[in-house]
Short mmCIF file of C-alpha atoms in Angstrom, two decimals:
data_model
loop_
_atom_site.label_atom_id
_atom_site.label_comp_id
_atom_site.label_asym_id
_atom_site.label_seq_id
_atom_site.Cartn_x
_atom_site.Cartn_y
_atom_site.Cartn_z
CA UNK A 1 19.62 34.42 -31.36
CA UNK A 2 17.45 32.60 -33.05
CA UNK A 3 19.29 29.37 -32.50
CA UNK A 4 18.76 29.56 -28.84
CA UNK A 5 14.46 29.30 -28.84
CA UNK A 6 14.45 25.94 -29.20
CA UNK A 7 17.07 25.60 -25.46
CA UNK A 8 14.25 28.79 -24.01
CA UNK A 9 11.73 26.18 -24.44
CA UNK A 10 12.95 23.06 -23.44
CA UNK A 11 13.96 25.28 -20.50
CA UNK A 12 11.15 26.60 -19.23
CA UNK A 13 9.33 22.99 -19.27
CA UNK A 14 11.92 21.62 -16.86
CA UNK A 15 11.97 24.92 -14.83
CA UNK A 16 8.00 24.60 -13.82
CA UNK A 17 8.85 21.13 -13.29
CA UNK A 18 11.36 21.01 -10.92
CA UNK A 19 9.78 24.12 -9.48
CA UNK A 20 6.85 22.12 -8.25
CA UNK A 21 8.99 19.47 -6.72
CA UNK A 22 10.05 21.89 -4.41
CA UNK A 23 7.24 24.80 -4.21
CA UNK A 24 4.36 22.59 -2.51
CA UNK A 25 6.31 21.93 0.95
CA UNK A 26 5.60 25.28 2.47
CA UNK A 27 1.84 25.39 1.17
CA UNK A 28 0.89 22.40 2.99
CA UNK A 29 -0.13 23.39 6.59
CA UNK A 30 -2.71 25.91 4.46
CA UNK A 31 -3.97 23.10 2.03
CA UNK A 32 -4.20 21.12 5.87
CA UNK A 33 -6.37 23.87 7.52
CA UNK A 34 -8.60 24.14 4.28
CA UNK A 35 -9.38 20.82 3.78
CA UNK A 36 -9.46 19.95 7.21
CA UNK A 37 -6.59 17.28 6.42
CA UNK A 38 -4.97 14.75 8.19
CA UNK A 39 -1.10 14.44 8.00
CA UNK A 40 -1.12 11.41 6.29
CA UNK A 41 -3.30 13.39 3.53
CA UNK A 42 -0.63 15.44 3.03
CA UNK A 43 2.19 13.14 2.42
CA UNK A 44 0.23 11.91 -0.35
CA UNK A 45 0.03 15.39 -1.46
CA UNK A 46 3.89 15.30 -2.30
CA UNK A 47 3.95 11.46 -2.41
CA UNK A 48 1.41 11.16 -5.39
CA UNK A 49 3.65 13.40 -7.73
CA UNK A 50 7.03 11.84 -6.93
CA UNK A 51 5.28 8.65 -7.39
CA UNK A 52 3.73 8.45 -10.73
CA UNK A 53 7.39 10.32 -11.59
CA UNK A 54 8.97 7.50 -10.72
CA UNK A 55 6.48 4.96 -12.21
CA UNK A 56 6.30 5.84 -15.84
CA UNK A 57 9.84 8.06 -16.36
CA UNK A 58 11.61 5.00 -17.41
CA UNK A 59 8.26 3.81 -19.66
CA UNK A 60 7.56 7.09 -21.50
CA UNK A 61 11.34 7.26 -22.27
CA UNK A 62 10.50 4.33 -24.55
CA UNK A 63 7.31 5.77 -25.74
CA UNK A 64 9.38 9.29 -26.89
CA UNK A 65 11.30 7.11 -29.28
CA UNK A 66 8.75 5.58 -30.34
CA UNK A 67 6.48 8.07 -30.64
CA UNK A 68 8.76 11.13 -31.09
CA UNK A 69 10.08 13.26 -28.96
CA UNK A 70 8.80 16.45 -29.59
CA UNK A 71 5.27 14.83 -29.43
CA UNK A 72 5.49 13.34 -26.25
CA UNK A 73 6.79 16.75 -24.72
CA UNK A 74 4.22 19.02 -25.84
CA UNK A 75 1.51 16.16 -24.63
CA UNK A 76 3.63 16.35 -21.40
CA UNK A 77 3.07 20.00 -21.25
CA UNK A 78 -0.72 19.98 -21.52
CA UNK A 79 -1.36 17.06 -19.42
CA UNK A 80 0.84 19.17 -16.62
CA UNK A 81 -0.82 22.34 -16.86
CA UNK A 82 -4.35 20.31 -16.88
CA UNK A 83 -3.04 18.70 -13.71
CA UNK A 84 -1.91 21.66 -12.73
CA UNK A 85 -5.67 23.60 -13.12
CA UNK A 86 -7.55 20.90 -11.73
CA UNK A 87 -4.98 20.73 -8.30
CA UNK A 88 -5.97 24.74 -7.89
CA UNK A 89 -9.33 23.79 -8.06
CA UNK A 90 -9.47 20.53 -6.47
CA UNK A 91 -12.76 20.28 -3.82
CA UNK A 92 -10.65 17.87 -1.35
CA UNK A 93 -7.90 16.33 -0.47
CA UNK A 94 -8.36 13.15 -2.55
CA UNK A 95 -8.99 15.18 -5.54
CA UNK A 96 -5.88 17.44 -4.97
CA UNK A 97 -3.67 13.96 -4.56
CA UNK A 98 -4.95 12.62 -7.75
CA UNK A 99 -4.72 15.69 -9.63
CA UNK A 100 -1.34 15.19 -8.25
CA UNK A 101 -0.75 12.23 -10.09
CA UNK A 102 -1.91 12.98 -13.19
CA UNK A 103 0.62 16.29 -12.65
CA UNK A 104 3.49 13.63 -12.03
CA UNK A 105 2.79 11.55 -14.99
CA UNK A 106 2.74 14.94 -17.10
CA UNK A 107 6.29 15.56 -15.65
CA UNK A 108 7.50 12.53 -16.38
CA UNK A 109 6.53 12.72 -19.97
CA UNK A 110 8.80 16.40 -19.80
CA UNK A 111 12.15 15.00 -17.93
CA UNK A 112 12.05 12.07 -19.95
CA UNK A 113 12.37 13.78 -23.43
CA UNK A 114 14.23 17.10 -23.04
CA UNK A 115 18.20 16.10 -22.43
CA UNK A 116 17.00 13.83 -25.88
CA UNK A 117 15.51 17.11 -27.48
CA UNK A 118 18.59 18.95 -26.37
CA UNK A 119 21.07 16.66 -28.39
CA UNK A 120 19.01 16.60 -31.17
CA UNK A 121 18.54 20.31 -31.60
CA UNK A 122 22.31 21.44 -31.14
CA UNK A 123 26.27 20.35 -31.64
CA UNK A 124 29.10 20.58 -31.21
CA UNK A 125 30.44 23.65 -29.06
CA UNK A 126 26.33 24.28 -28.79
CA UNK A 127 25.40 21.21 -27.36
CA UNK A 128 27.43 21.92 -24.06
CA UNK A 129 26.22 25.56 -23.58
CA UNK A 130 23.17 24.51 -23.92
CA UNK A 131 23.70 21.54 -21.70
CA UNK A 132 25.03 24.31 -19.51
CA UNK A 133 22.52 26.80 -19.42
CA UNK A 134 19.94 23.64 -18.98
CA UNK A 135 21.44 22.30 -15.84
CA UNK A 136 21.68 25.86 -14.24
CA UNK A 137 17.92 26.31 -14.83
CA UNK A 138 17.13 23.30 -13.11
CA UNK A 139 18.77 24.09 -10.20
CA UNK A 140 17.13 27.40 -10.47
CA UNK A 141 13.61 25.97 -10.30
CA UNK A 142 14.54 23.79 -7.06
CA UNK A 143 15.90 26.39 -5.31
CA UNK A 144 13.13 29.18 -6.53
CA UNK A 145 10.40 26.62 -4.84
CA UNK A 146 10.76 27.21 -1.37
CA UNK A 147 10.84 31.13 -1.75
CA UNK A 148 7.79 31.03 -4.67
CA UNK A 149 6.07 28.82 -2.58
CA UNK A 150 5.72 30.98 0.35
CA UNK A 151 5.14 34.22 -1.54
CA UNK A 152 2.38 32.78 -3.46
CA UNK A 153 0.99 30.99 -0.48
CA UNK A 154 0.71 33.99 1.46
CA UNK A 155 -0.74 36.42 -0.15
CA UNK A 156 -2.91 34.80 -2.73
CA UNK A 157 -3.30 31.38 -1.56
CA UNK A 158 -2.08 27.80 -1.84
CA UNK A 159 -3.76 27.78 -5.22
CA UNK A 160 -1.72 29.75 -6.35
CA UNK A 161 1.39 27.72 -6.73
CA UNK A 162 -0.57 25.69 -8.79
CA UNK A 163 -1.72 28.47 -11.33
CA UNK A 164 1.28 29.77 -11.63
CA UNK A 165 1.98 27.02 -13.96
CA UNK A 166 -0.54 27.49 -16.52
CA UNK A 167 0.81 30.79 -17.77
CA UNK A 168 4.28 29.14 -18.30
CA UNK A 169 3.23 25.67 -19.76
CA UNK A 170 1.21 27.86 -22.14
CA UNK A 171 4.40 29.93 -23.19
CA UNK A 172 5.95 26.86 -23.56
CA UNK A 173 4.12 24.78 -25.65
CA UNK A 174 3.90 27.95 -27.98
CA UNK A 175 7.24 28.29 -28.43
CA UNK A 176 8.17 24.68 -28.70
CA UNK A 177 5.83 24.75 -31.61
CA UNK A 178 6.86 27.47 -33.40
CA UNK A 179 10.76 26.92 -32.51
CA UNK A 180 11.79 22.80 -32.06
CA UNK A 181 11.94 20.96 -35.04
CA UNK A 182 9.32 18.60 -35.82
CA UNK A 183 9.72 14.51 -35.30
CA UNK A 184 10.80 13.21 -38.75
CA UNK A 185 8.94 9.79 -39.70
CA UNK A 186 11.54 7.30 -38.31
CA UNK A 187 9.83 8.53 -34.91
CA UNK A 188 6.37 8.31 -36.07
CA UNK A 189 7.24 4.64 -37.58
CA UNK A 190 9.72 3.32 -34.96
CA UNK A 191 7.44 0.51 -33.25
CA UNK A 192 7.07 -1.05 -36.61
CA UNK A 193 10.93 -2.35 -35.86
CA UNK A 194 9.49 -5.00 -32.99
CA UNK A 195 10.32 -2.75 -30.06
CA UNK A 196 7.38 -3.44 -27.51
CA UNK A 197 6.79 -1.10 -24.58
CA UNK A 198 7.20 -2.94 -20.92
CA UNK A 199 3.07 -2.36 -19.53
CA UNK A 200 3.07 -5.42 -17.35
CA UNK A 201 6.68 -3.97 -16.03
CA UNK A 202 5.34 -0.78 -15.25
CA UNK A 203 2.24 -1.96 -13.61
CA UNK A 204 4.27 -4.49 -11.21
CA UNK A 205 6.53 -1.67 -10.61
CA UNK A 206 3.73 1.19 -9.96
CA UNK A 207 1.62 -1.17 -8.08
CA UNK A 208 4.44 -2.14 -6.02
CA UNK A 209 5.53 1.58 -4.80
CA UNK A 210 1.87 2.97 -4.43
CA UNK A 211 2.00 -0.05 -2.12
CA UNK A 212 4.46 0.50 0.29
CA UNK A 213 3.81 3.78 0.14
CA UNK A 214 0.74 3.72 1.65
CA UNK A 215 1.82 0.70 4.00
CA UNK A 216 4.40 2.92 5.52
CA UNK A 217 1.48 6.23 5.57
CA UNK A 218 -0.74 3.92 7.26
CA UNK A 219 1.34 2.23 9.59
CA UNK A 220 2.74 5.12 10.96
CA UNK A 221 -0.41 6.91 11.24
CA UNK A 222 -2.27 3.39 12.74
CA UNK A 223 0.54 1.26 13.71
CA UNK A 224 2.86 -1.28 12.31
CA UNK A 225 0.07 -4.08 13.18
CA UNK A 226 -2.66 -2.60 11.39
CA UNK A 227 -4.06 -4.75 9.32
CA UNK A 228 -4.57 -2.74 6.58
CA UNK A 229 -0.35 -2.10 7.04
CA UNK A 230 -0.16 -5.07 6.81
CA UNK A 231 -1.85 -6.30 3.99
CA UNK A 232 -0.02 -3.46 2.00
CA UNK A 233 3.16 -4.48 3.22
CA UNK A 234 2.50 -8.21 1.32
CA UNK A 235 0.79 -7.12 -1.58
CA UNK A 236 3.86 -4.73 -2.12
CA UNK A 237 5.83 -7.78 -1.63
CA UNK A 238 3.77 -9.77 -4.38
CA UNK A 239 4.15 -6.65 -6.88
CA UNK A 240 7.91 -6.84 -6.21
CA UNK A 241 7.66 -10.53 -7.49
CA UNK A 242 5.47 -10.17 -10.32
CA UNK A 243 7.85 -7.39 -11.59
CA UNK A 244 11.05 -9.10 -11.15
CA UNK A 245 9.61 -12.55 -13.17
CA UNK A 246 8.15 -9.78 -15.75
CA UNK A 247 11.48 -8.20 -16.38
CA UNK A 248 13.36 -11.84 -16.87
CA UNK A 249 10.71 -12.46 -18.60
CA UNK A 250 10.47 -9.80 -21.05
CA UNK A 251 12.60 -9.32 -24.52
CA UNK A 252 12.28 -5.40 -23.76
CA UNK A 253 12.23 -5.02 -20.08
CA UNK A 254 11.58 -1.57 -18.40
CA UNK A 255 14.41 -2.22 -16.38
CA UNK A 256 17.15 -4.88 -17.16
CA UNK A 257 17.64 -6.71 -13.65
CA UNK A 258 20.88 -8.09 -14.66
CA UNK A 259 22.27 -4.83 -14.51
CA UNK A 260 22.04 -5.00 -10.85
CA UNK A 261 24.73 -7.62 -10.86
CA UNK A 262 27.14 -5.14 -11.42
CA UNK A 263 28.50 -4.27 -7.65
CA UNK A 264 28.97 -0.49 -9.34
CA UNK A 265 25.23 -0.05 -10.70
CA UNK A 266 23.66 -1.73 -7.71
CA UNK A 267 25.50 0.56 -5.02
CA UNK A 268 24.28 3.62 -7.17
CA UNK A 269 20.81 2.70 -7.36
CA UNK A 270 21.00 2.28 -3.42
CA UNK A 271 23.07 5.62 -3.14
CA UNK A 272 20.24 7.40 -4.98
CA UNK A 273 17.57 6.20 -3.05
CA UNK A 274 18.95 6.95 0.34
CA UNK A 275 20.59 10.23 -1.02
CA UNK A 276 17.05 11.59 -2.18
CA UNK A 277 15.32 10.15 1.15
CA UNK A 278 17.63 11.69 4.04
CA UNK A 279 18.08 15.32 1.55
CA UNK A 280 14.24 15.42 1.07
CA UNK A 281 12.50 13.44 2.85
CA UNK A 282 12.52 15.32 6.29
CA UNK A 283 11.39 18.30 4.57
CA UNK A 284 7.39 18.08 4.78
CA UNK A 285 7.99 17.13 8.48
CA UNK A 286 10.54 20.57 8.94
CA UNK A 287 7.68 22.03 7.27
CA UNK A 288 4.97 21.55 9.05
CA UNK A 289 7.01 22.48 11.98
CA UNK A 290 7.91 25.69 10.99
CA UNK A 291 4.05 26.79 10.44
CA UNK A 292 2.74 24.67 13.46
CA UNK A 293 0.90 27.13 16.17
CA UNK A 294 0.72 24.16 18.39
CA UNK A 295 3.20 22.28 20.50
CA UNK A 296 7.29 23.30 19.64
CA UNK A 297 5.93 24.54 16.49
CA UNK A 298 7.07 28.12 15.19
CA UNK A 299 3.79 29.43 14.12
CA UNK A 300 5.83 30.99 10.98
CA UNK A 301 3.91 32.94 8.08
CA UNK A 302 4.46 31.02 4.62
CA UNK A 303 7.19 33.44 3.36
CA UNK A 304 9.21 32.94 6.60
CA UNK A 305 9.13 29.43 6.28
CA UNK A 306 10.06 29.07 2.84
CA UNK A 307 12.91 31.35 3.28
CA UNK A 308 13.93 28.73 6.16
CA UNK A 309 14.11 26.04 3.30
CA UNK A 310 15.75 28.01 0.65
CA UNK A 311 19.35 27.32 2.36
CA UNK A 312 19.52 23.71 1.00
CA UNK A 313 18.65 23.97 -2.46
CA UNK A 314 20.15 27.35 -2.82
CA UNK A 315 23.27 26.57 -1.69
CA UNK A 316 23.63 22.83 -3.59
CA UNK A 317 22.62 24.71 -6.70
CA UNK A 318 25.46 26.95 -6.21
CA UNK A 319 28.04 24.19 -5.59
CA UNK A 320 26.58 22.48 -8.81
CA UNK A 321 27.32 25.59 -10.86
CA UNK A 322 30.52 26.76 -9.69
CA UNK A 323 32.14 23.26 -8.77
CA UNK A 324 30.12 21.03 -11.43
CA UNK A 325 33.60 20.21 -14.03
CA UNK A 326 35.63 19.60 -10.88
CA UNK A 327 33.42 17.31 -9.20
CA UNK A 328 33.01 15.31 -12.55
CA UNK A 329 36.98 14.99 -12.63
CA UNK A 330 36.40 12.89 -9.23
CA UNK A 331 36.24 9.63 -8.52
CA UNK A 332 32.60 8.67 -8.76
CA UNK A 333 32.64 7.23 -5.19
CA UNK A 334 34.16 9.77 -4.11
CA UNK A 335 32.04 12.22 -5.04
CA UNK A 336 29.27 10.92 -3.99
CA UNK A 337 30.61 8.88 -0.52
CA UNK A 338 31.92 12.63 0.62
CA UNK A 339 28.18 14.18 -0.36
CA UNK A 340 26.42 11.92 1.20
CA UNK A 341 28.46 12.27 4.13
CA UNK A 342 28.14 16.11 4.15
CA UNK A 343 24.89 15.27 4.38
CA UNK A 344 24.30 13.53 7.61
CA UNK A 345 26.32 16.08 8.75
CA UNK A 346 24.52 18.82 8.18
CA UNK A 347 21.19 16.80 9.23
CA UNK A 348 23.05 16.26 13.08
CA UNK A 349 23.88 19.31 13.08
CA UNK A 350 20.51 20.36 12.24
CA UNK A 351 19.27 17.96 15.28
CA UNK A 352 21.76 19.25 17.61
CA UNK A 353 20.91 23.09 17.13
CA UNK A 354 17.17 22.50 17.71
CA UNK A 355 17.30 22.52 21.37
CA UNK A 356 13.83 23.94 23.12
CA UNK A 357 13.44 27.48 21.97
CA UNK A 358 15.04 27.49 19.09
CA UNK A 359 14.25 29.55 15.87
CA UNK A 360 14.43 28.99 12.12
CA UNK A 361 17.72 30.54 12.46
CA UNK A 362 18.92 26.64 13.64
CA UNK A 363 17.78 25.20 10.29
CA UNK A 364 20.37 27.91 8.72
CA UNK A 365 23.56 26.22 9.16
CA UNK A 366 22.40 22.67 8.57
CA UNK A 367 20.56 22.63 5.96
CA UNK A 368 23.71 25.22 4.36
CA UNK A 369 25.38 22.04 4.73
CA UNK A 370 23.33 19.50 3.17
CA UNK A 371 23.39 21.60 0.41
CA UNK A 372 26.62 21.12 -0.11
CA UNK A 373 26.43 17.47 0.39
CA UNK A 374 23.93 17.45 -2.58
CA UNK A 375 25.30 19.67 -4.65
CA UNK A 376 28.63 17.29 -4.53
CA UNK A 377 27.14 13.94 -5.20
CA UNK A 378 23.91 14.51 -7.19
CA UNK A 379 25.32 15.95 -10.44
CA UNK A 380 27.66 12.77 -10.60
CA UNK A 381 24.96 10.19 -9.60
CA UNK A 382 23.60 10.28 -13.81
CA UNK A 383 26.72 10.18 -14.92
CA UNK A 384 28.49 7.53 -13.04
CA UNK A 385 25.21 5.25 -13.73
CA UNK A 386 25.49 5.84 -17.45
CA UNK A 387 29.45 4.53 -17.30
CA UNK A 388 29.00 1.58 -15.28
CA UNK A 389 26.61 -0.49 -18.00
CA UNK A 390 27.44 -1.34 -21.75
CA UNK A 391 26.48 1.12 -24.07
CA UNK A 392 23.12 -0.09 -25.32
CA UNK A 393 21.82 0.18 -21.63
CA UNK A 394 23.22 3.84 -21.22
CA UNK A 395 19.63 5.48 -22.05
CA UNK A 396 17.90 2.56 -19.18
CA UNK A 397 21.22 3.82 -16.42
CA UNK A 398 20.26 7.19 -16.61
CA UNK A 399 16.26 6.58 -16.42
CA UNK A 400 16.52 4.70 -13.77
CA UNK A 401 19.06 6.37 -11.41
CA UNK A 402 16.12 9.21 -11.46
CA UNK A 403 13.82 6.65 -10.97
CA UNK A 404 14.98 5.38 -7.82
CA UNK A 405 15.58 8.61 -6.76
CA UNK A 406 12.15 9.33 -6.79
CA UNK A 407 11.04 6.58 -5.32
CA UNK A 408 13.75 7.41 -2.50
CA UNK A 409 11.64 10.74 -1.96
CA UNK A 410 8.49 8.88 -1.78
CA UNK A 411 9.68 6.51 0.54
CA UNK A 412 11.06 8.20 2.78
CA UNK A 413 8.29 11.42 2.98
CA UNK A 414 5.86 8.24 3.64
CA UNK A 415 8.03 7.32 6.31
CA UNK A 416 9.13 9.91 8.42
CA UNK A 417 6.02 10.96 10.19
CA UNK A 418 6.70 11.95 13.80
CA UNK A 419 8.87 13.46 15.83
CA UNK A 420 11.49 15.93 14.29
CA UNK A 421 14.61 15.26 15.94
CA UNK A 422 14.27 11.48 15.55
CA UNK A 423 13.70 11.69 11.96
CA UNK A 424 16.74 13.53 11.42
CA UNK A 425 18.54 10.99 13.33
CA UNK A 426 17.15 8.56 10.74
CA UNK A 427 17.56 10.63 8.01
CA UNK A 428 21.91 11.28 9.17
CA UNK A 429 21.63 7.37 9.41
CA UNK A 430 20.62 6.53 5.60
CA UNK A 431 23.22 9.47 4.32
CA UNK A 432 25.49 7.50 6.18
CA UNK A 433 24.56 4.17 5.13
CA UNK A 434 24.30 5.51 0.96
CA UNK A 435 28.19 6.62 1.83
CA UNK A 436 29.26 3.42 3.07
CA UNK A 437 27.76 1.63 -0.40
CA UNK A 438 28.91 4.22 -2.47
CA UNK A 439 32.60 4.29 -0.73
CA UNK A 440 32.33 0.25 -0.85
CA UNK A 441 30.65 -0.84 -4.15
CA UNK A 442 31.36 1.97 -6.62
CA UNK A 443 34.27 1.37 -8.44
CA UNK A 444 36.82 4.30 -9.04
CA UNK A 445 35.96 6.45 -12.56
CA UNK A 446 37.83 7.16 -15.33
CA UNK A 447 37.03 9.50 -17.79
CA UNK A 448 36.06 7.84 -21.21
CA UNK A 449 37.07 9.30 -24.42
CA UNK A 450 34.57 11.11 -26.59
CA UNK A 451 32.05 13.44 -26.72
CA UNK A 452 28.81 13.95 -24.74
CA UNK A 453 27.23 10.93 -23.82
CA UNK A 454 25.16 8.95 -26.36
CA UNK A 455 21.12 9.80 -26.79
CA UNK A 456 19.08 7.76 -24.56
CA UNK A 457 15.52 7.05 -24.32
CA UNK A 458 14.78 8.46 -21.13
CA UNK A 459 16.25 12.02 -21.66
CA UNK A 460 19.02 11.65 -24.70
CA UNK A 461 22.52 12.27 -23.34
CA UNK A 462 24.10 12.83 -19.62
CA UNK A 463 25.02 16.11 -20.98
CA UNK A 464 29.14 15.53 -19.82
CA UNK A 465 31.69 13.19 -20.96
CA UNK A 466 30.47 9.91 -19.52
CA UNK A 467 32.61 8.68 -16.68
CA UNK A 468 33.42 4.83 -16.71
CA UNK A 469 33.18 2.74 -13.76
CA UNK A 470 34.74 -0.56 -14.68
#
């Protein structure tokens, strides 16, 4: 038994933080009355932690091998519970969005190091139960957010599902102490080889998401001429320069640009970002919705709402568990043209059932069948990114494919901003269009020979027998 500590604790860091990706939705029409917020406001609530996610996973990756892993995991863990305290206890909106952020770069520092902490701690026969027994607990956390959220929201308060963090971080760090081995001095020495971290890289990229982020909040808020819109709009545009002349640029680029020459890569980058937007991004909209006493709104209670959401990640995390070493034994495009095509089905159907009148009870069967949609293509989305680039860029594939799903999220939360049943039209649309690229660029997979996949440097190993994309 005593084997298995070191897989509780790794764990239980990426349970709380894939529980909060999902656990804020239904808390934010409260966080909206008590602040007095504007809708806008609350995108960034959601926005600011996908967003610094998505800035610095692909950075800190570098930093945990230079640094050791173990080290930048337990800082992880304190900076997210921090975060995590100072959210509950945030005066405003603006403080709650930065707290946020600082929440999101704790995350970051978590997912990037524990598939690496994983492969160090175990072999053999191990390594894939734990692998396992990982992946099921991260589907566990998504798909426990929705329910939490509303539970906690409702009869303690929004703060709550903020709190309920510290507790668990706490647990966690104790036991990753006491039960994950040290990093050994090769970690603590690594940056003596010449291997430079990628700052300016990291800035461009950062300073060109916050960007159009906010150019999409703001313009849909203000209107596409606003000048402020505007001006975000070209200054995300100069970013998106600056980091693409940094990368060439760079012996040790955050993200190798010539990857993105390969047809394969490129349509999975685009399949991730358009798979994340139309699954999630709809969601703070439906959200609203639900709890909304005014207009079509429902005027549901937190725990009614949530239990409205649970549908899509419950059911994908079920399709993941039960169907996970079948899907992998598909063609990558395949796998993920088909899922992203469940999923604009499900999100028409969702449109179509909410006619006038309509319940929650119309979300039921669509978002059932997103579910499925992601539960199909997301597991293979790592793994398909890892195969299509030569091995000494597997650790970058991996980091980024969760990069740009992220930034996906972001994107599109910042995006969709009015009117539900257009949004879901738009939402069908992208699923539709990441099928098409997927079905058209990615080539078909065959399995590899070996082992699991090779440690990386933003999360160690894909956890599977890497497929390869040729």
């Amino acid at each position: 038994m005593r084997k298995w500590w070191p897989l509780v604790a790794i764990c239980l860091g990426s349970f709380v933080l894939l529980l909060d990706v999902t656990i804020v939705n239904v808390a934010l029409p409260r966080m909206a009355r008590d602040f007095g917020a504007s809708f806008s406001a609350l995108q960034w609530v959601v926005d600011a932690y996908a967003l610094a996610l998505a800035a610095v996973l692909l950075v800190l990756g570098s930093v945990a091998d230079l640094c050791g892993h173990r080290r930048v995991y337990l800082g992880g863990l304190v900076l997210f519970a921090a975060a995590s305290a100072a959210c509950a206890a945030a005066p405003d909106a603006a403080a709650l969005v930065a707290s946020r952020a600082v929440q999101g770069i704790g995350g970051a520092a978590m997912f990037a190091t524990a598939t690496a902490l994983l492969t160090k701690t175990y072999a053999g026969r191990d390594r894939g139960v734990a692998f396992g027994y990982w992946g099921a607990v991260n589907g566990a956390g998504a798909a426990a957010g929705p329910l939490l959220g509303g539970l906690l929201t409702q009869h303690i308060g929004w703060q709550a599902i903020f709190l309920v963090n510290v507790p668990i971080v706490a647990l966690t760090v104790g036991l990753t102490l006491r039960a994950v081995a040290p990093d050994g001095r090769q970690a603590a020495g690594a940056g003596r080889g010449g291997r430079r971290l990628d700052v300016p890289g990291a800035a461009a990229f950062t300073a060109c998401a916050a960007l159009l982020t906010f150019a999409l909040i703001r313009g849909g808020g203000h209107g596409w001429t606003d000048g402020a819109a505007l001006g975000a709009f070209g200054g995300a545009a100069a970013a998106l320069l600056v980091f693409v002349l940094v990368e060439r640029a760079s012996g040790d680029p955050m993200l190798d640009l010539g990857l993105m020459r390969s047809p394969s890569f490129a349509g999975l980058m685009a399949s991730a970002v358009l798979l994340q937007g139309a699954a999630f991004g709809p969601l703070v909209l439906v959200s609203m919705w639900l709890q909304s006493r005014s207009g079509s709104g429902l005027g549901l209670a937190p725990v009614p709402a949530g239990m409205a959401l649970l549908p899509l990640s419950g059911v994908s995390f079920a399709v993941s568990a039960v169907a996970g070493r079948w899907i992998q034994r598909l063609p990558a495009r395949w796998a993920i043209g088909v899922g992203l095509l469940v999923i604009a089905a499900g999100l028409l159907l969702m449109r179509h059932q909410l006619v006038p009148g309509a319940g929650r009870s119309a979300l039921y069967a669509g978002f059932a069948v997103m579910g499925v949609g992601v539960g199909l293509a997301t597991p293979v989305l790592a793994s398909a990114a890892m195969a299509a680039v030569p091995p000494r860029r597997i650790g970058m594939a991996g980091g980024a494919v969760n990069t740009f799903r992220q930034l996906g999220m972001t994107l599109a939360i910042a995006a969709f901003t009015t009117g539900l049943h257009r949004v879901l039209a738009v939402a069908a649309g992208a699923a539709a269009l990441g099928a098409v690229i997927a079905l058209v660029l990615v080539r078909s997979a065959r399995r590899a020979p070996g082992g699991v996949g090779p440690r990386s440097s933003v999360g160690g190993t894909a956890g599977a027998d890497p497929q390869r994309v040729p």
